[in-house]
Every structure is written in C-alpha cells, then in structure tokens.
CSV table of C-alpha atoms in Angstrom, one decimal:
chain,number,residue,atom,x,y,z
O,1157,UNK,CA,10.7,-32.5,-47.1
O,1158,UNK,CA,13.8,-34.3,-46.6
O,1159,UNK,CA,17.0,-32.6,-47.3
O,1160,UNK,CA,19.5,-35.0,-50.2
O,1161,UNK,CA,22.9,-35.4,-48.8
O,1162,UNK,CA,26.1,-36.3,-51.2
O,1163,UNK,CA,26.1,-39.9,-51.7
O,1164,UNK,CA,30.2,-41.0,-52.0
O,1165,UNK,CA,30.4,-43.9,-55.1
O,1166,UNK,CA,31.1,-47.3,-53.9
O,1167,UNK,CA,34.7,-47.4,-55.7
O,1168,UNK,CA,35.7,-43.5,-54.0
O,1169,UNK,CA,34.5,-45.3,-50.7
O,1170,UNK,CA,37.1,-47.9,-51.1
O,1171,UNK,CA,39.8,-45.6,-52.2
O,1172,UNK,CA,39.2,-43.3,-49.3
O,1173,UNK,CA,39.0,-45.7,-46.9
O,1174,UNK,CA,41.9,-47.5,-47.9
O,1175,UNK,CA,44.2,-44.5,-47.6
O,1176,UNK,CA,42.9,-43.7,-43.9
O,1177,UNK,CA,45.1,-46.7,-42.6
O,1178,UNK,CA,48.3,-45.7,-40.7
O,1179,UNK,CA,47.2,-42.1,-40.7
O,1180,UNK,CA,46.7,-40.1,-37.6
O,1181,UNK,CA,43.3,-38.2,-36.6
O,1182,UNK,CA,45.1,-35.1,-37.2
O,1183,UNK,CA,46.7,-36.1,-40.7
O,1184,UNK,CA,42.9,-36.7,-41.6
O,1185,UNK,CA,41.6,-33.1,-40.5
O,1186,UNK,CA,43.1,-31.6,-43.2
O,1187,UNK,CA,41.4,-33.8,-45.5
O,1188,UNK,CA,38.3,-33.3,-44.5
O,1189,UNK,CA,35.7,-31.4,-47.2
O,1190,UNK,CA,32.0,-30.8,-47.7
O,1191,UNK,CA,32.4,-31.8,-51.6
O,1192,UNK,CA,33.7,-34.7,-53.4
O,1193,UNK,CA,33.9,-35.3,-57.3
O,1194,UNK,CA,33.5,-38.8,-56.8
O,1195,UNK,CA,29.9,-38.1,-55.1
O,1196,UNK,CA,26.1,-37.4,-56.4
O,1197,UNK,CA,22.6,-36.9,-54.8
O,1198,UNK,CA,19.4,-38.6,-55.8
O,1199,UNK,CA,17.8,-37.1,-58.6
O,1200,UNK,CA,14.3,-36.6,-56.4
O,1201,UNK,CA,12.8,-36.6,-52.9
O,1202,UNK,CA,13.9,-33.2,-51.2
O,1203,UNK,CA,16.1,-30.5,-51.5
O,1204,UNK,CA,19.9,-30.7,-51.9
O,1205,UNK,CA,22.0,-29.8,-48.7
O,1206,UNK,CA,24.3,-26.7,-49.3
O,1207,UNK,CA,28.0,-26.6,-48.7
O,1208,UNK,CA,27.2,-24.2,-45.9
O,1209,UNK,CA,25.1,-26.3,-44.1
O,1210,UNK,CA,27.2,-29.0,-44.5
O,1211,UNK,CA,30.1,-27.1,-42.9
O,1212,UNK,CA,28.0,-26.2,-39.9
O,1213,UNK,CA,26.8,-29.8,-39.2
O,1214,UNK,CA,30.7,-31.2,-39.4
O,1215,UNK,CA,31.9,-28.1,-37.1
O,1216,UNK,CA,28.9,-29.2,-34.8
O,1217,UNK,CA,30.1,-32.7,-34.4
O,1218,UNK,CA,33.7,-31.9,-34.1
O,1219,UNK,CA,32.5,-29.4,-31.3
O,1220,UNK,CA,30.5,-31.8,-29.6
O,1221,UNK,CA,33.8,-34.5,-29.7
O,1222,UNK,CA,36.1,-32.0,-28.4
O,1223,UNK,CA,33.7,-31.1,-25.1
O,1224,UNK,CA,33.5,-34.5,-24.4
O,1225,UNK,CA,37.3,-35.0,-24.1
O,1226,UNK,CA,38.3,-36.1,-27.9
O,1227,UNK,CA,40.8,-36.7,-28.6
O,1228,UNK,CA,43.6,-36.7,-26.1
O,1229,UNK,CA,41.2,-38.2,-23.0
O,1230,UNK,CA,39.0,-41.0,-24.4
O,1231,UNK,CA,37.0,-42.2,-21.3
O,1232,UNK,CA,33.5,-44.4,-21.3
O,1233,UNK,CA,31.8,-41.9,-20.0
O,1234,UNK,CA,32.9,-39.6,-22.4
O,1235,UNK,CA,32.0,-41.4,-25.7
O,1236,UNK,CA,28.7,-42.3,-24.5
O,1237,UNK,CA,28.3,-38.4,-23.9
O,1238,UNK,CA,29.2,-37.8,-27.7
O,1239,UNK,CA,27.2,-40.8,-28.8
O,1240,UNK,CA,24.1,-39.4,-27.1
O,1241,UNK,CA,24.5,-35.7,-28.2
O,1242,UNK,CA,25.3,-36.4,-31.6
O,1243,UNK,CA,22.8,-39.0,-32.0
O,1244,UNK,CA,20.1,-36.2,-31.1
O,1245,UNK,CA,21.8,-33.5,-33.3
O,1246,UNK,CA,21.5,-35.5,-36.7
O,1247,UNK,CA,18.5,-36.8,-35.9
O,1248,UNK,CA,16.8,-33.2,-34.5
O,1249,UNK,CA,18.7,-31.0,-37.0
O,1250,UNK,CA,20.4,-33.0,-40.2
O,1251,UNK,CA,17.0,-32.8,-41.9
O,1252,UNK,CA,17.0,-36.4,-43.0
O,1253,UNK,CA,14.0,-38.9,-43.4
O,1254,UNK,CA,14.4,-42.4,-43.3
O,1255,UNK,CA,14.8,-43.1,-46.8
O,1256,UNK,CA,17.7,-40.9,-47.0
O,1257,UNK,CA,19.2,-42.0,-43.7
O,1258,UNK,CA,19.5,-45.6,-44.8
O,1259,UNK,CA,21.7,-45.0,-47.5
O,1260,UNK,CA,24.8,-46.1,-47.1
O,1261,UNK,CA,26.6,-44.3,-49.4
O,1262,UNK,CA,25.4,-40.8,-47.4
O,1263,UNK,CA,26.7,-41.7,-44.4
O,1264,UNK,CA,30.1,-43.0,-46.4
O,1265,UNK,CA,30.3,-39.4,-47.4
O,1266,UNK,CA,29.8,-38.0,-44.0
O,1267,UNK,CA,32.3,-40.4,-42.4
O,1268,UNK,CA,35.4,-40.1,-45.5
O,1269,UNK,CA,34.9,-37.2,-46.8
O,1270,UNK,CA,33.2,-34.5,-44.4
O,1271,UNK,CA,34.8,-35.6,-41.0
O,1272,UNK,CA,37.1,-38.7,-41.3
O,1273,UNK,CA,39.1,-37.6,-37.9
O,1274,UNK,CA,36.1,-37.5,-35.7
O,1275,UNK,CA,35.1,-41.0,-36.8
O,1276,UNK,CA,38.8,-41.4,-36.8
O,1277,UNK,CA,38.4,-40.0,-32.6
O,1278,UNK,CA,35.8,-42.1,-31.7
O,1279,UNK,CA,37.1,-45.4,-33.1
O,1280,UNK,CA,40.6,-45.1,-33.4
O,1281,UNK,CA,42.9,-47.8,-35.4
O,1282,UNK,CA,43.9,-50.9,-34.2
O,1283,UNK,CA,47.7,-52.1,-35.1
O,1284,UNK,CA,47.4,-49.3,-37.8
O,1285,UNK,CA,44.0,-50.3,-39.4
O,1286,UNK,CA,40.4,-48.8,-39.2
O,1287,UNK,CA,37.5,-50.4,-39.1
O,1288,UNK,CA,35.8,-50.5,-42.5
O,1289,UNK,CA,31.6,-50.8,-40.5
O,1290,UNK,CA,32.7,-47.5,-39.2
O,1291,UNK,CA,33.1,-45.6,-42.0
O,1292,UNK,CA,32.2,-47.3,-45.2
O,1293,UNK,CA,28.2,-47.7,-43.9
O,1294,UNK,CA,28.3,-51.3,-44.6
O,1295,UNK,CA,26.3,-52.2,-42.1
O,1296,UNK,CA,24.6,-49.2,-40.8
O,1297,UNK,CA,24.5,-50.5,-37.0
O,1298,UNK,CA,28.1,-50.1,-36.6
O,1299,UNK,CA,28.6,-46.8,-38.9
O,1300,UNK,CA,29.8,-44.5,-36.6
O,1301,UNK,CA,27.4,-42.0,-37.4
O,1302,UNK,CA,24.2,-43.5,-38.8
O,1303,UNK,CA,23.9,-46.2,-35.6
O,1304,UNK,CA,23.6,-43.0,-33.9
O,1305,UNK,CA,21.0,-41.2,-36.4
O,1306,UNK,CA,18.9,-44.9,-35.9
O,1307,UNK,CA,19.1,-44.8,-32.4
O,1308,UNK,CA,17.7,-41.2,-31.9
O,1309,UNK,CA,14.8,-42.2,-34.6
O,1310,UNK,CA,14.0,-45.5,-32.8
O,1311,UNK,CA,14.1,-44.0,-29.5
O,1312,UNK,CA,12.6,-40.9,-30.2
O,1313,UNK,CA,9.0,-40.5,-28.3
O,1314,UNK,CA,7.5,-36.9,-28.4
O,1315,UNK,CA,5.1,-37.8,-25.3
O,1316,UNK,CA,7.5,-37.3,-22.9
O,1317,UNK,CA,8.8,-34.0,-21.9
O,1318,UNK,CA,12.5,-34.2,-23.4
O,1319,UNK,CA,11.8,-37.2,-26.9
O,1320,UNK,CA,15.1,-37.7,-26.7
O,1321,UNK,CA,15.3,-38.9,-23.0
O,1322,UNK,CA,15.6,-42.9,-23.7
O,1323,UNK,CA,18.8,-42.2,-25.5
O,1324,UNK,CA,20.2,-42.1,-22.0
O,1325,UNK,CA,18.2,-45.5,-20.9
O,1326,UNK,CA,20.8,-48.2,-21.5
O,1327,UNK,CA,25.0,-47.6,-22.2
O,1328,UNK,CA,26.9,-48.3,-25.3
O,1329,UNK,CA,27.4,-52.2,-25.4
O,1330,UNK,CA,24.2,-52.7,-23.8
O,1331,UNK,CA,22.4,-50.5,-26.7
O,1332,UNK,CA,24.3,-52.1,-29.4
O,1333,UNK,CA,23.2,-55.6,-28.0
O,1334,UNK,CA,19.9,-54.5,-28.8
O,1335,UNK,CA,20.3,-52.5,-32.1
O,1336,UNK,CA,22.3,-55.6,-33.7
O,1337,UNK,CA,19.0,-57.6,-33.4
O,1338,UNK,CA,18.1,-55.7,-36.2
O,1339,UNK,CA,15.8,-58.5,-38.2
O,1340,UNK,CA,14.0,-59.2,-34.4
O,1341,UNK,CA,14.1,-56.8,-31.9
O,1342,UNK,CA,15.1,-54.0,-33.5
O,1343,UNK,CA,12.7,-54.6,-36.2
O,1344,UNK,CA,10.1,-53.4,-34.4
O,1345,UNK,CA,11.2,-50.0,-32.9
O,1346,UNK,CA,8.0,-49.8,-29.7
O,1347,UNK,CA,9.8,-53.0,-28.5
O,1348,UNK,CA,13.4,-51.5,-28.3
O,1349,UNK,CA,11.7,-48.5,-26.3
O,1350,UNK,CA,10.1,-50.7,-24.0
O,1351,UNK,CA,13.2,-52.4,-23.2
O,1352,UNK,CA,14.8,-49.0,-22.7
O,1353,UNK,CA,11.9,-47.9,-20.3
O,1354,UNK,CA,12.0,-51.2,-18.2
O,1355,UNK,CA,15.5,-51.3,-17.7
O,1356,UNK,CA,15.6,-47.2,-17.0
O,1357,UNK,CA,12.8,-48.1,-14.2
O,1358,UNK,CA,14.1,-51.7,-13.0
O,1359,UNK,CA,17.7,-50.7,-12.8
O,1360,UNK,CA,17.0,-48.5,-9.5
O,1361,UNK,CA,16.2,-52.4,-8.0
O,1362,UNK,CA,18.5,-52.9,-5.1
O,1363,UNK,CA,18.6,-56.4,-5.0
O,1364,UNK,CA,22.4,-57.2,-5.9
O,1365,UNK,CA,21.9,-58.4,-9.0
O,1366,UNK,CA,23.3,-56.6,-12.1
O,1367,UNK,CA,21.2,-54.5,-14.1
O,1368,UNK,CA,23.5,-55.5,-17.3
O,1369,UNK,CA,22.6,-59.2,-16.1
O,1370,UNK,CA,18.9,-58.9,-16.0
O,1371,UNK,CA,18.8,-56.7,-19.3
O,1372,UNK,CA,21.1,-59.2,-21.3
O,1373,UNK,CA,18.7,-62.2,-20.1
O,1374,UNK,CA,15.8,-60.6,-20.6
O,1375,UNK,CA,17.1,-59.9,-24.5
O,1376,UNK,CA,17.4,-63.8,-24.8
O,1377,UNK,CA,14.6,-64.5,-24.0
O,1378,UNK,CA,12.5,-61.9,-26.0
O,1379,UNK,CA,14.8,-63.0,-29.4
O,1380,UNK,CA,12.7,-66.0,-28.2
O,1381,UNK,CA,9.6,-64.9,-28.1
O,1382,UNK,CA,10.3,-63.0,-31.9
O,1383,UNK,CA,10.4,-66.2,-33.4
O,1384,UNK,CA,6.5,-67.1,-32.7
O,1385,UNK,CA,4.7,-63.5,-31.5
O,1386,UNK,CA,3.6,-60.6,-33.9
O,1387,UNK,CA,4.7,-58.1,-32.0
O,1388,UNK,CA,4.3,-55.2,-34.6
O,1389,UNK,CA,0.6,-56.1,-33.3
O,1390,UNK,CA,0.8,-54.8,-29.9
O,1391,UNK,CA,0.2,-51.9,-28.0
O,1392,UNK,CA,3.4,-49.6,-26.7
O,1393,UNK,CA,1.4,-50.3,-23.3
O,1394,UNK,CA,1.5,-54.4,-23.8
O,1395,UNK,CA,4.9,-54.3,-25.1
O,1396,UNK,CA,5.9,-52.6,-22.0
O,1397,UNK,CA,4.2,-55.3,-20.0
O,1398,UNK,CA,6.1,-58.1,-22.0
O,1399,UNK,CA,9.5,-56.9,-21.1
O,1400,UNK,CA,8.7,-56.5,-17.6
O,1401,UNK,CA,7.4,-59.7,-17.2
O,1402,UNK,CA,10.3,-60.9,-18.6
O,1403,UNK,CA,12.5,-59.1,-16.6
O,1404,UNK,CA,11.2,-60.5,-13.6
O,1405,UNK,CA,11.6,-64.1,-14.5
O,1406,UNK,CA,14.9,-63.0,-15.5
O,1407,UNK,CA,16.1,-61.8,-12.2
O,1408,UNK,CA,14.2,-64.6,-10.3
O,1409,UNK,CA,16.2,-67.2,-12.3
O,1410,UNK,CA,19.5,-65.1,-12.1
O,1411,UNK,CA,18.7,-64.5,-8.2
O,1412,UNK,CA,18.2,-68.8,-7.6
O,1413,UNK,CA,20.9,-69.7,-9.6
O,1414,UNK,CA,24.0,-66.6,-8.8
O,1415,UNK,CA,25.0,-66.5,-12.5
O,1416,UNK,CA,27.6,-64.1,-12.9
O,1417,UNK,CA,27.1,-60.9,-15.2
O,1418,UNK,CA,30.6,-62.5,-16.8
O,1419,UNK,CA,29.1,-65.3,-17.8
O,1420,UNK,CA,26.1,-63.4,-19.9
C-alpha cells in the first residue's frame, strides 16, 4: 500500500514560494519542517507518512546533496550524481505509487516546506528569483524532485542485475529532452528505455560523430514516428529494434552531411 504524503494547498504554495525570492539556501534551512498547517492528505488509498519518516527522507536528500559537492562546488558531474542517487532513493524507499507521485501538491510540500534549500542547492536563483516548475510541481518534469521520482519509475527494469542502472544511460539535458516529450515519447515508458539502452550501447561507437548528435536526431525522428505508430503495442524487444534502426540512419545522415552537434 502506498504511503499519503502532506499535500501543501494551492494558495500556501504561492505564499511560500513567493517568499523564497532573494533569500539564500541557508536562510531557507531554517525554514524547513516536516508539517504545515496549510497542508492535508487524501482521505483514502494508504497509510499516512509520520513526521519521523519524513525527517529521515529530508536528512537523506540533504546528505546525498552535500556528498556530491552542494552547495559551495556545483559541478555537472556533480548534479547528475545527486540527480541519479536521489531519483533512486524516492523511488526505492519514499513508499509512493503512482497515483500519489503525480500529485502536485505532494511534491509542492516536499520542495517548500520539507527541504526548500536543497531544491534551493540544486537550482539556485537567477537575478534573485526562483524558478516556480522547480518547486511549485506545476509541471512535474521540471519539479526538482518528482522529474527525478519519474525517471527512476520509467527507467526502472528489475531484469537486470542493478533496476536502477539506465538512470545512468543518458546525462541531464539529454534525459530531459526525452522526459519533456511527455504526450509522445515519454508516454510510453518501454520506448524511453529503449532509447536509454541504445544510446548506453551505441555511444561506445568510435566513429567521430557525437553521441549527443545521434541521440538528439534519433529523438526527431521517433516524435515522427509517434504521430502514426501504436507503439504501446510493441514488444520491449521491437522497440529496442526501432531505436536502433533509427539510430543508424541517424548517424549515416549526420556522417554524409558533417552537421554539427551545435546545430541540433
């Protein structure tokens, strides 16, 4: 059974997010709770998480953004680190199901009210303003916490040894170029595993040509393919087959005609 996490009210989400701007990571810390007045759980559909838990989870999360260099040395290398770690830790151990994860107003808790300054870490402000996707859950694929719960449930596959071993397939940007497709290619989640197998595999290709190149291509033309193929109707094995193919126009095309990754 799922466990129910505190879902923050829309107009608390606004006034907590509104007084974030101009304030530093550190200012925020001391904000930070596992309660709110301002928030409730559904009435049915699990079990209520305690205060306790709740604690550990945040303490978790900050632990895993310190190791990886937050705050004071923000490197590429490092947030994908987090991104990957964290990603597995609320999907492995948060105890959420689906229906729960896609509520925006849980992950608008966790962001405001449980640990604002390691959202705050990970996407710091620009000229003295935060991003309202990366805390407010408005759109779930930028939430700086639930794009990474999706991730690990999309890319999850307990036939291989470690399940959570695509979420080290493809970088950041490159992920999020796929994730974003949300109403095509991340709509159907054995597609975005096959991409991340294919590129994994076809990235070791010493050719010269960039594996961002091929894998940004190769997404064009599958968004595509969406418009006219069922793919919810094929096998993990045929969707596998797909991208590959596609991938190898891809770099025969890119190959004949030199296109620069810049220009992708």
């Amino acid at each position: 059974m799922s466990l129910l996490y505190p879902r923050l009210l829309p107009g608390e989400s606004e006034r907590l997010f509104a007084s974030l701007h101009g304030r530093q990571p550190e200012e925020l810390a001391r904000f930070a709770d596992v309660t709110s007045d301002r928030a409730i759980f559904a009435a049915t559909g699990g079990t209520r998480v305690t205060r306790d838990e709740l604690r550990l989870l945040a303490a978790d999360l900050e632990k895993f953004a310190v190791a990886n260099g937050f705050p004071r040395s923000l490197t590429t290398a490092g947030r994908n680190d987090f991104d990957r770690i964290a990603a597995r830790h609320l999907h492995e151990r948060s105890g959420m199901l689906p229906g729960e994860a896609s509520q925006r107003q849980v992950w608008a808790f966790l962001a405001l009210v449980l640990i604002p300054h390691v959202c705050a870490w990970r996407f710091p402000m620009r000229e003295g303003v935060y991003l309202a996707d990366r805390f407010k859950g408005t759109d779930l694929t930028r939430h700086t916490l639930a794009r990474l719960w999706t991730r690990a449930h999309v890319l999850y596959d307990p036939s291989l040894p470690d399940p959570y071993e695509l979420l080290a397939g493809l970088g950041e940007a490159d992920l999020d170029h796929v994730m974003a497709r949300r109403r095509s290619v991340a709509a159907t989640p054995a597609l975005v595993r096959a991409i991340v197998r294919a590129h994994t595999e076809d990235s070791r290709t010493n050719d010269g040509i960039p594996a961002r190149a091929v894998h940004r291509d190769t997404l064009r033309r599958l968004l595509r393919l969406t418009a006219f193929l069922n793919l919810d109707w094929m096998s993990e094995q045929e969707l596998l087959e797909l991208v590959r193919e596609q991938r190898r126009e891809s770099r025969r095309l890119l190959a004949e005609t030199g296109v620069n990754v810049a220009d992708l």
